[in-house]
Amino acid sequence: MDRYFLSVKNQREKFNIIYGSKRGNSKRVAAYLLERFPDAFLTDAKNLTSLPDATDGCAEQFCFVASTWGDGELQDDMETLLRNSMRRLTSADAYLIELGNYYGYDDFSFGALKIMEEELTRLNYRVVGRLSLDSMPTTDWATLDRWLQSEGG
């Protein structure tokens, strides 16, 4: 079995994959992650009114997946979720995956990634991994696999 960065610290611990998706790209990436981590919880951001807190007994590792829209804007469902959430009582690890069309851009992390990181830091999450993933004209699955393997060290 491949070694991935989201390996749980013990057998009872699980992690959450939370995605926001309008056209299905982020949902496909989240489903791809779930195939590699079958014990994870997969949640669409539009189904949450706020992020779970440590008192809910939820996992302490999260992977957030969202697309960049317009001129560096975060996908609506994910933005609503993050802006409406309250500060966590304890910190949690957060891995961020931003999808977008980066043709003609030198800096890939110009939109959703930056916004997610600012909001999650405000909520007391530790951002420990980041990926800007080109999804136009197709999702760059090879880059995602390399990132998954490299984050584990």
XYZ file of N, CA, C and O in Angstrom:
612
model
N 0.837 -1.189 0.000
C 0.000 0.000 0.000
C 0.878 1.248 0.000
O 1.869 1.313 0.714
N 0.506 2.232 -0.792
C 1.253 3.484 -0.829
C 1.134 4.215 0.499
O 0.137 4.106 1.204
N 2.186 4.962 0.824
C 2.172 5.741 2.052
C 1.727 7.160 1.719
O 2.362 7.829 0.900
N 0.659 7.607 2.327
C 0.130 8.933 2.060
C 0.213 9.807 3.302
O 0.233 9.317 4.430
N 0.188 11.107 3.096
C 0.333 12.041 4.208
C -0.834 12.024 5.174
O -0.682 12.358 6.334
N -2.005 11.625 4.739
C -3.166 11.657 5.614
C -3.344 10.384 6.421
O -4.421 10.088 6.876
N -2.248 9.627 6.603
C -2.366 8.420 7.410
C -2.743 8.815 8.831
O -2.266 9.798 9.372
N -3.635 8.051 9.425
C -4.108 8.389 10.763
C -3.073 7.995 11.797
O -2.271 7.087 11.585
N -3.092 8.682 12.928
C -2.089 8.456 13.966
C -2.333 7.154 14.720
O -1.419 6.553 15.229
N -3.574 6.736 14.828
C -3.868 5.427 15.402
C -5.114 4.883 14.724
O -5.796 5.595 14.000
N -5.425 3.634 14.936
C -6.486 2.975 14.198
C -7.864 3.588 14.447
O -8.741 3.497 13.609
N -8.087 4.175 15.611
C -9.410 4.732 15.921
C -9.602 6.135 15.369
O -10.710 6.624 15.284
N -8.512 6.795 15.024
C -8.606 8.177 14.562
C -8.941 8.218 13.070
O -8.399 7.483 12.278
N -9.854 9.106 12.698
C -10.229 9.273 11.296
C -10.057 10.733 10.911
O -9.743 11.562 11.740
N -10.264 11.021 9.642
C -10.157 12.406 9.192
C -11.319 12.728 8.265
O -11.999 11.845 7.760
N -11.530 14.005 8.082
C -12.629 14.517 7.272
C -12.109 15.110 5.973
O -11.134 15.853 5.981
N -12.789 14.807 4.873
C -12.558 15.463 3.594
C -13.794 16.320 3.344
O -14.902 15.792 3.248
N -13.621 17.620 3.289
C -14.733 18.545 3.082
C -14.487 19.277 1.764
O -13.416 19.836 1.546
N -15.475 19.242 0.882
C -15.299 19.856 -0.433
C -16.467 20.770 -0.755
O -17.566 20.624 -0.247
N -16.178 21.755 -1.608
C -17.199 22.615 -2.185
C -17.111 22.471 -3.690
O -16.023 22.588 -4.250
N -18.229 22.193 -4.353
C -18.167 21.897 -5.781
C -19.423 22.377 -6.494
O -20.528 22.039 -6.082
N -19.246 23.155 -7.548
C -20.375 23.591 -8.385
C -20.488 22.742 -9.634
O -21.564 22.335 -10.024
N -19.369 22.504 -10.282
C -19.374 21.781 -11.563
C -18.821 20.367 -11.453
O -18.688 19.688 -12.452
N -18.455 19.933 -10.261
C -18.057 18.554 -10.059
C -16.567 18.286 -9.970
O -16.161 17.188 -9.601
N -15.707 19.265 -10.292
C -14.263 19.022 -10.238
C -13.781 18.732 -8.819
O -13.054 17.771 -8.592
N -14.162 19.557 -7.865
C -13.743 19.340 -6.481
C -14.346 18.057 -5.923
O -13.694 17.337 -5.171
N -15.571 17.762 -6.304
C -16.217 16.525 -5.859
C -15.451 15.311 -6.385
O -15.256 14.338 -5.652
N -14.985 15.361 -7.627
C -14.206 14.247 -8.187
C -12.881 14.085 -7.446
O -12.438 12.968 -7.175
N -12.225 15.195 -7.116
C -10.970 15.111 -6.357
C -11.242 14.542 -4.966
O -10.499 13.681 -4.481
N -12.313 14.976 -4.320
C -12.661 14.453 -2.996
C -12.954 12.953 -3.063
O -12.529 12.182 -2.193
N -13.661 12.516 -4.095
C -13.956 11.090 -4.267
C -12.658 10.306 -4.515
O -12.502 9.187 -4.018
N -11.740 10.893 -5.259
C -10.435 10.277 -5.514
C -9.684 10.089 -4.194
O -9.079 9.043 -3.951
N -9.735 11.106 -3.334
C -9.101 11.001 -2.016
C -9.752 9.903 -1.185
O -9.074 9.137 -0.503
N -11.066 9.822 -1.245
C -11.789 8.804 -0.480
C -11.414 7.394 -0.931
O -11.342 6.478 -0.108
N -11.147 7.212 -2.224
C -10.698 5.903 -2.715
C -9.379 5.503 -2.058
O -9.155 4.335 -1.784
N -8.512 6.463 -1.821
C -7.215 6.191 -1.215
C -7.276 6.118 0.301
O -6.419 5.521 0.928
N -8.289 6.747 0.894
C -8.462 6.762 2.349
C -9.894 6.350 2.681
O -10.718 7.188 3.048
N -10.221 5.071 2.540
C -11.617 4.634 2.657
C -12.236 4.830 4.041
O -13.455 4.812 4.173
N -11.430 5.068 5.065
C -11.983 5.293 6.398
C -12.313 6.757 6.674
O -12.798 7.097 7.744
N -12.053 7.618 5.707
C -12.306 9.047 5.896
C -13.803 9.335 5.826
O -14.583 8.567 5.282
N -14.173 10.472 6.385
C -15.533 10.994 6.249
C -15.526 11.978 5.090
O -14.677 12.858 5.031
N -16.468 11.863 4.169
C -16.560 12.756 3.015
C -17.811 13.610 3.171
O -18.904 13.076 3.349
N -17.653 14.928 3.115
C -18.773 15.830 3.342
C -18.774 16.957 2.328
O -17.748 17.602 2.110
N -19.930 17.221 1.731
C -20.119 18.363 0.848
C -20.338 19.589 1.728
O -21.179 19.569 2.639
N -19.606 20.673 1.470
C -19.710 21.889 2.277
C -21.137 22.417 2.346
O -21.553 22.968 3.366
N -21.923 22.233 1.281
C -23.283 22.770 1.289
C -24.177 22.056 2.298
O -25.237 22.563 2.658
N -23.753 20.891 2.801
C -24.523 20.151 3.790
C -24.145 20.490 5.223
O -24.697 19.927 6.159
N -23.210 21.417 5.403
C -22.776 21.809 6.746
C -23.157 23.262 7.010
O -23.039 24.103 6.133
N -23.580 23.551 8.224
C -23.832 24.938 8.602
C -22.623 25.533 9.306
O -22.459 26.746 9.354
N -21.768 24.687 9.885
C -20.505 25.131 10.466
C -19.574 23.930 10.561
O -20.020 22.785 10.483
N -18.304 24.215 10.726
C -17.336 23.129 10.859
C -17.485 22.470 12.216
O -17.782 23.134 13.205
N -17.256 21.155 12.287
C -17.358 20.471 13.574
C -16.275 20.949 14.528
O -15.192 21.327 14.114
N -16.573 20.931 15.810
C -15.632 21.339 16.836
C -15.086 20.099 17.522
O -15.672 19.022 17.443
N -13.983 20.250 18.220
C -13.372 19.123 18.924
C -14.339 18.496 19.930
O -14.284 17.306 20.198
N -15.240 19.284 20.451
C -16.202 18.752 21.420
C -17.213 17.819 20.760
O -17.906 17.079 21.441
N -17.296 17.837 19.428
C -18.188 16.941 18.707
C -17.604 15.542 18.570
O -18.250 14.650 18.026
N -16.374 15.332 19.032
C -15.721 14.042 18.910
C -15.295 13.724 17.488
O -15.109 12.571 17.129
N -15.122 14.746 16.653
C -14.767 14.523 15.255
C -13.257 14.373 15.106
O -12.499 14.556 16.045
N -12.848 14.036 13.929
C -11.434 13.850 13.626
C -10.659 15.147 13.806
O -11.226 16.233 13.741
N -9.375 15.001 14.005
C -8.505 16.160 14.167
C -7.687 16.444 12.911
O -6.797 17.268 12.931
N -7.966 15.733 11.820
C -7.307 15.992 10.539
C -8.377 16.242 9.492
O -9.362 15.507 9.420
N -8.167 17.295 8.698
C -9.134 17.678 7.680
C -8.414 17.939 6.370
O -7.289 18.422 6.355
N -9.092 17.648 5.276
C -8.622 18.028 3.948
C -9.755 18.818 3.306
O -10.880 18.316 3.176
N -9.481 20.068 2.947
C -10.466 20.947 2.328
C -10.154 21.052 0.837
O -9.016 21.332 0.465
N -11.171 20.833 0.006
C -11.007 20.858 -1.446
C -12.005 21.859 -2.027
O -13.211 21.732 -1.787
N -11.507 22.852 -2.759
C -12.405 23.847 -3.356
C -11.754 24.456 -4.591
O -10.531 24.484 -4.713
N -12.588 24.953 -5.476
C -12.123 25.594 -6.702
C -12.002 27.101 -6.526
O -12.687 27.703 -5.710
N -11.115 27.682 -7.342
C -11.031 29.130 -7.452
C -12.001 29.570 -8.541
O -12.058 28.975 -9.609
N -12.759 30.619 -8.269
C -13.746 31.148 -9.221
C -13.426 32.594 -9.523
O -12.844 33.302 -8.697
N -13.844 33.044 -10.673
C -13.684 34.455 -11.035
C -12.240 34.903 -10.939
O -11.325 34.219 -11.383
N -12.034 36.024 -10.309
C -10.693 36.580 -10.161
C -10.173 36.308 -8.751
O -10.055 37.207 -7.922
N -9.923 35.026 -8.453
C -9.361 34.652 -7.167
C -10.379 34.519 -6.064
O -10.074 34.794 -4.907
N -11.586 34.081 -6.374
C -12.631 33.933 -5.372
C -12.798 32.472 -4.984
O -12.571 31.572 -5.777
N -13.244 32.256 -3.762
C -13.500 30.914 -3.251
C -14.893 30.458 -3.670
O -15.821 31.271 -3.751
N -15.036 29.175 -3.927
C -16.327 28.577 -4.297
C -17.363 28.899 -3.212
O -17.069 28.862 -2.026
N -18.587 29.245 -3.614
C -19.614 29.786 -2.708
C -19.907 28.934 -1.478
O -19.943 29.445 -0.361
N -20.151 27.633 -1.672
C -20.505 26.779 -0.534
C -19.394 26.727 0.508
O -19.653 26.781 1.708
N -18.151 26.621 0.054
C -17.018 26.563 0.983
C -16.839 27.904 1.686
O -16.596 27.954 2.890
N -16.993 28.995 0.952
C -16.852 30.315 1.578
C -17.912 30.520 2.653
O -17.609 30.990 3.751
N -19.141 30.168 2.358
C -20.223 30.300 3.341
C -19.918 29.473 4.584
O -20.073 29.942 5.713
N -19.483 28.245 4.380
C -19.159 27.369 5.510
C -18.061 27.967 6.377
O -18.211 28.063 7.601
N -16.968 28.390 5.767
C -15.842 28.902 6.544
C -16.173 30.221 7.230
O -15.795 30.440 8.385
N -16.875 31.100 6.558
C -17.186 32.406 7.152
C -18.230 32.299 8.265
O -18.271 33.131 9.162
N -19.092 31.271 8.232
C -20.129 31.115 9.253
C -19.694 30.250 10.429
O -20.428 30.123 11.405
N -18.526 29.658 10.345
C -18.058 28.780 11.416
C -17.463 29.589 12.553
O -16.917 30.667 12.358
N -17.568 29.017 13.731
C -17.008 29.640 14.924
C -15.631 29.055 15.192
O -15.291 27.986 14.709
N -14.833 29.740 15.996
C -13.485 29.290 16.342
C -13.537 27.948 17.064
O -14.343 27.739 17.960
N -12.647 27.042 16.663
C -12.549 25.734 17.323
C -11.978 25.909 18.726
O -11.163 26.779 18.976
N -12.371 25.024 19.628
C -11.829 25.064 20.980
C -10.406 24.532 21.026
O -9.615 24.931 21.869
N -10.089 23.594 20.155
C -8.729 23.081 20.040
C -8.331 23.126 18.571
O -9.176 23.214 17.697
N -7.041 23.037 18.313
C -6.585 23.118 16.932
C -6.697 21.761 16.237
O -6.818 20.727 16.876
N -6.666 21.798 14.919
C -6.698 20.594 14.095
C -5.821 20.837 12.882
O -5.604 21.972 12.470
N -5.308 19.761 12.302
C -4.499 19.865 11.087
C -5.403 20.038 9.877
O -6.436 19.371 9.767
N -4.998 20.901 8.965
C -5.765 21.135 7.734
C -4.842 21.035 6.526
O -3.782 21.659 6.489
N -5.260 20.233 5.559
C -4.610 20.129 4.262
C -5.536 20.795 3.261
O -6.740 20.560 3.286
N -4.983 21.633 2.380
C -5.796 22.419 1.463
C -5.482 22.053 0.019
O -4.316 21.996 -0.365
N -6.537 21.822 -0.761
C -6.374 21.593 -2.193
C -7.253 22.595 -2.926
O -8.464 22.620 -2.748
N -6.593 23.429 -3.716
C -7.264 24.438 -4.532
C -7.225 23.962 -5.982
O -6.177 23.568 -6.473
N -8.355 23.996 -6.655
C -8.414 23.653 -8.069
C -8.622 24.918 -8.882
O -9.282 25.852 -8.420
N -8.074 24.936 -10.090
C -8.285 26.102 -10.931
C -7.654 25.937 -12.293
O -6.975 24.957 -12.583
N -7.896 26.935 -13.121
C -7.289 27.008 -14.446
C -6.128 27.976 -14.332
O -6.324 29.184 -14.197
N -4.910 27.460 -14.395
C -3.733 28.288 -14.150
C -2.996 28.666 -15.417
O -1.873 29.142 -15.362
N -3.633 28.468 -16.569
C -2.985 28.808 -17.835
C -2.675 30.312 -17.863
O -3.562 31.144 -17.688
N -1.417 30.641 -18.039
C -1.000 32.030 -18.118
C -0.635 32.657 -16.783
O -0.244 33.813 -16.725
N -0.745 31.903 -15.691
C -0.395 32.425 -14.363
C 0.941 31.847 -13.922
O 1.185 30.647 -14.061
N 1.793 32.678 -13.365
C 3.064 32.198 -12.805
C 2.868 31.674 -11.390
O 3.534 30.753 -10.965
N 1.963 32.283 -10.643
C 1.695 31.894 -9.267
C 0.358 31.169 -9.228
O -0.681 31.765 -9.482
N 0.391 29.889 -8.909
C -0.840 29.102 -8.896
C -1.717 29.402 -7.678
O -2.916 29.279 -7.727
N -1.128 29.755 -6.559
C -1.907 29.901 -5.322
C -2.377 31.342 -5.149
O -1.915 32.057 -4.286
N -3.324 31.744 -5.957
C -3.746 33.146 -5.930
C -5.192 33.334 -5.495
O -5.649 34.448 -5.363
N -5.926 32.285 -5.259
C -7.348 32.452 -5.000
C -7.852 31.672 -3.815
O -7.698 32.082 -2.673
N -8.485 30.549 -4.095
C -9.148 29.758 -3.052
C -8.189 29.347 -1.949
O -8.542 29.372 -0.773
N -6.975 28.974 -2.314
C -6.004 28.514 -1.320
C -5.744 29.593 -0.270
O -5.775 29.332 0.928
N -5.504 30.800 -0.738
C -5.216 31.923 0.164
C -6.409 32.212 1.086
O -6.249 32.399 2.289
N -7.602 32.212 0.525
C -8.804 32.490 1.320
C -9.050 31.379 2.336
O -9.332 31.649 3.509
N -8.944 30.115 1.901
C -9.145 28.997 2.838
C -8.134 29.067 3.973
O -8.492 28.873 5.140
N -6.881 29.349 3.644
C -5.858 29.399 4.692
C -6.144 30.512 5.698
O -6.038 30.304 6.903
N -6.526 31.682 5.229
C -6.838 32.788 6.143
C -8.005 32.431 7.060
O -7.956 32.661 8.270
N -9.072 31.879 6.483
C -10.257 31.545 7.283
C -9.974 30.411 8.269
O -10.405 30.458 9.424
N -9.265 29.398 7.842
C -8.987 28.265 8.726
C -8.025 28.643 9.839
O -8.160 28.171 10.967
N -7.060 29.504 9.545
C -6.160 29.992 10.594
C -6.955 30.775 11.633
O -6.753 30.617 12.844
N -7.901 31.581 11.169
C -8.782 32.322 12.083
C -9.561 31.374 12.990
O -9.817 31.658 14.156
N -9.893 30.204 12.462
C -10.684 29.218 13.207
C -9.820 28.272 14.049
O -10.326 27.317 14.618
N -8.515 28.536 14.129
C -7.583 27.769 14.958
C -7.175 26.430 14.340
O -6.861 25.484 15.054
N -7.194 26.339 13.022
C -6.652 25.167 12.332
C -5.183 25.418 12.014
O -4.784 26.556 11.773
N -4.380 24.370 12.027
C -2.981 24.429 11.602
C -2.923 23.965 10.151
O -3.157 22.790 9.874
N -2.601 24.850 9.236
C -2.486 24.461 7.826
C -1.118 23.813 7.649
O -0.098 24.462 7.803
N -1.125 22.517 7.359
C 0.113 21.746 7.295
C 0.443 21.231 5.894
O 1.499 20.659 5.678
N -0.461 21.428 4.940
C -0.208 21.006 3.571
C -1.064 21.800 2.606
O -2.215 22.110 2.906
N -0.476 22.176 1.443
C -1.174 22.994 0.455
C -0.878 22.467 -0.943
O 0.253 22.093 -1.230
N -1.901 22.477 -1.798
C -1.705 22.102 -3.193
C -2.614 22.939 -4.072
O -3.824 23.017 -3.842
N -2.034 23.589 -5.067
C -2.798 24.238 -6.131
C -2.769 23.280 -7.309
O -1.709 22.998 -7.860
N -3.928 22.761 -7.670
C -4.038 21.695 -8.661
C -4.710 22.213 -9.920
O -5.852 22.682 -9.871
N -4.003 22.132 -11.035
C -4.570 22.563 -12.310
C -5.673 21.590 -12.718
O -5.478 20.381 -12.719
N -6.841 22.135 -13.037
C -7.975 21.272 -13.399
C -8.534 21.598 -14.786
O -9.620 21.156 -15.133
N -7.796 22.378 -15.564
C -8.243 22.722 -16.913
C -7.138 22.449 -17.913
O -6.015 22.879 -17.665
N -7.324 21.754 -18.954
C -8.608 21.239 -19.411
C -9.046 19.972 -18.673
O -10.213 19.627 -18.670
N -8.086 19.290 -18.010
C -8.444 18.126 -17.197
C -7.690 18.200 -15.881
O -6.683 18.903 -15.761
N -8.169 17.471 -14.891
C -7.515 17.447 -13.584
C -6.168 16.746 -13.699
O -6.058 15.684 -14.306
N -5.159 17.328 -13.088
C -3.798 16.799 -13.113
C -3.634 15.757 -11.999
O -3.089 16.031 -10.941
N -4.117 14.544 -12.259
C -4.115 13.474 -11.249
C -2.698 13.074 -10.848
O -2.457 12.729 -9.683
N -1.750 13.124 -11.770
C -0.370 12.743 -11.454
C 0.223 13.679 -10.402
O 0.912 13.231 -9.482
N -0.055 14.970 -10.526
C 0.428 15.924 -9.526
C -0.212 15.664 -8.177
O 0.461 15.718 -7.138
N -1.494 15.347 -8.162
C -2.169 15.030 -6.901
C -1.531 13.807 -6.254
O -1.244 13.815 -5.053
N -1.275 12.753 -7.015
C -0.635 11.553 -6.454
C 0.755 11.863 -5.902
O 1.111 11.405 -4.814
N 1.544 12.645 -6.643
C 2.886 13.006 -6.152
C 2.787 13.788 -4.849
O 3.556 13.564 -3.917
N 1.830 14.684 -4.759
C 1.663 15.485 -3.543
C 1.245 14.604 -2.370
O 1.771 14.741 -1.278
N 0.313 13.703 -2.606
C -0.127 12.807 -1.550
C 1.040 11.998 -0.987
O 1.147 11.795 0.212
N 1.902 11.539 -1.858
C 3.037 10.737 -1.411
C 4.142 11.586 -0.793
O 4.787 11.182 0.168
N 4.362 12.804 -1.292
C 5.453 13.634 -0.778
C 5.139 14.242 0.572
O 6.036 14.471 1.371
N 3.879 14.515 0.858
C 3.531 15.133 2.138
C 3.786 14.195 3.310
O 3.904 14.624 4.430
N 3.874 12.886 3.055
C 4.113 11.909 4.116
C 5.579 11.768 4.489
O 5.911 11.195 5.498
N 6.463 12.321 3.655
C 7.883 12.304 3.959
C 8.562 11.022 3.705
O 8.422 9.948 3.699
